[in-house]
Coordinates of C-alpha atoms in Angstrom, one line a residue:
Q1 CA 0.7 19.9 2.9
V2 CA 0.2 16.2 2.3
Q3 CA -0.5 13.7 5.0
V4 CA -0.4 9.9 4.7
V5 CA -1.9 7.7 7.3
D6 CA -1.5 4.0 7.3
S7 CA -3.5 1.6 9.5
G8 CA -4.8 -2.0 9.7
G9 CA -1.9 -3.9 11.2
G10 CA -2.2 -6.4 14.0
L11 CA -1.5 -9.9 15.2
V12 CA -2.5 -12.8 13.0
Q13 CA -1.8 -16.5 12.9
T14 CA 0.1 -18.1 10.1
G15 CA -2.1 -18.5 7.1
G16 CA -4.3 -15.7 8.1
S17 CA -5.2 -12.4 6.4
L18 CA -5.0 -8.7 7.1
R19 CA -6.0 -5.6 5.1
L20 CA -3.9 -2.5 5.4
S21 CA -5.2 0.9 4.5
C22 CA -3.4 4.1 3.5
A23 CA -5.3 7.4 3.3
A24 CA -3.8 10.5 1.8
S25 CA -5.1 14.0 2.6
G26 CA -4.2 17.5 1.9
R27 CA -2.8 18.7 -1.4
T28 CA -2.9 15.3 -3.0
F29 CA -3.7 16.5 -6.5
G30 CA -1.0 15.4 -8.9
A31 CA -0.4 12.3 -6.8
G32 CA 1.1 9.7 -9.1
A33 CA 1.6 6.5 -7.2
M34 CA 1.4 5.0 -3.8
G35 CA 3.5 2.2 -2.5
W36 CA 3.9 -0.1 0.5
F37 CA 7.2 -0.9 2.0
R38 CA 8.1 -3.0 5.1
Q39 CA 10.9 -3.3 7.6
A40 CA 11.5 -6.4 9.6
P41 CA 13.5 -6.3 12.8
G42 CA 17.2 -6.1 12.0
K43 CA 16.6 -5.7 8.3
E44 CA 16.5 -2.9 5.8
R45 CA 13.2 -1.5 4.6
E46 CA 12.1 -3.2 1.4
F47 CA 9.6 -2.7 -1.4
V48 CA 6.3 -4.7 -1.1
A49 CA 3.9 -3.3 -3.7
C50 CA 2.8 -0.2 -5.5
I51 CA 0.0 1.2 -7.7
T52 CA -0.3 4.1 -10.0
W53 CA -3.2 6.4 -9.4
S54 CA -4.4 7.0 -13.0
A55 CA -3.8 3.8 -14.8
G56 CA -3.9 1.5 -11.9
R57 CA -0.7 -0.4 -12.8
T58 CA 0.4 -2.6 -10.0
Y59 CA 3.8 -4.1 -9.1
Y60 CA 4.7 -6.6 -6.4
A61 CA 7.9 -7.9 -4.8
D62 CA 8.5 -11.6 -5.7
S63 CA 8.1 -12.6 -2.1
V64 CA 4.4 -11.5 -2.0
K65 CA 3.2 -12.2 -5.5
G66 CA 0.1 -14.3 -5.5
R67 CA -0.6 -13.5 -1.8
F68 CA -0.9 -9.7 -1.6
T69 CA -3.1 -7.5 -3.6
I70 CA -2.9 -3.7 -3.8
S71 CA -5.9 -1.7 -4.8
R72 CA -7.0 1.9 -4.8
E73 CA -10.1 3.9 -4.2
N74 CA -9.5 7.2 -5.9
A75 CA -12.5 9.0 -4.6
R76 CA -11.2 8.5 -1.1
N77 CA -7.5 8.9 -1.9
T78 CA -7.1 5.5 -0.3
V79 CA -5.0 2.5 -1.1
Y80 CA -5.4 -0.9 0.4
L81 CA -3.0 -3.9 0.7
Q82 CA -4.9 -7.2 1.1
M83 CA -2.5 -9.7 2.6
N84 CA -3.4 -13.4 2.5
S85 CA -1.6 -16.6 3.4
L86 CA 0.6 -14.7 5.9
N87 CA 3.7 -16.3 7.3
A88 CA 6.3 -15.4 9.9
E89 CA 8.5 -13.8 7.2
D90 CA 5.8 -11.2 6.7
T91 CA 6.2 -9.8 10.2
A92 CA 7.3 -6.2 9.9
V93 CA 6.3 -2.6 10.2
Y94 CA 4.5 -1.7 7.0
Y95 CA 4.8 1.8 5.6
C96 CA 2.7 3.5 3.0
A97 CA 4.2 6.2 0.8
L98 CA 3.1 8.6 -1.9
R99 CA 4.8 10.3 -4.8
G100 CA 4.0 12.9 -7.3
G101 CA 2.7 12.3 -10.8
I102 CA 5.5 12.5 -13.3
W103 CA 8.3 10.0 -13.8
G104 CA 10.0 8.1 -16.5
S105 CA 10.2 4.3 -16.0
D106 CA 7.9 2.6 -13.5
A107 CA 11.1 0.9 -12.2
I108 CA 11.6 3.9 -9.9
L109 CA 8.5 3.1 -8.0
F110 CA 10.4 0.2 -6.3
L111 CA 12.7 2.7 -4.7
Q112 CA 12.1 4.4 -1.3
K113 CA 13.7 7.6 -2.5
S114 CA 11.0 8.0 -5.2
Y115 CA 8.4 8.8 -2.5
G116 CA 8.1 12.1 -0.8
Y117 CA 5.4 11.4 1.8
W118 CA 5.3 8.5 4.2
G119 CA 2.9 7.2 6.8
Q120 CA 3.9 6.4 10.3
G121 CA 3.9 2.7 9.9
T122 CA 1.7 -0.1 11.1
Q123 CA 2.9 -3.3 12.8
V124 CA 2.0 -6.6 11.3
T125 CA 2.9 -9.7 13.4
V126 CA 2.4 -13.2 12.2
S127 CA 2.5 -15.9 14.8
S128 CA 2.9 -19.6 14.4

């Protein structure tokens, strides 16, 4: 069984920073990629960023490029999302997700349905 636990959310002022963490445990061998998604009140869940385990390829939503950085620490099966220059539009519940190691195009990593294991979510609130 695989468990994914995300943490690190909180309340921050506009322009501030937060770092989210996502730790995977259990039968994680063969893990291929981990992604972050977010869901704001009244909106659908959307892709934020992802990283592949082996090659470390990273992808970002246009709305966070240049502000957010995703990284991994393979030895700890942990992925981080460093979020800088936060604004009110970043307020959401952030979810970490993990998927297995074989796929075709990296384009599928932007899709929620590509991930089989999800964290419980961590709230990020940006106040003005």
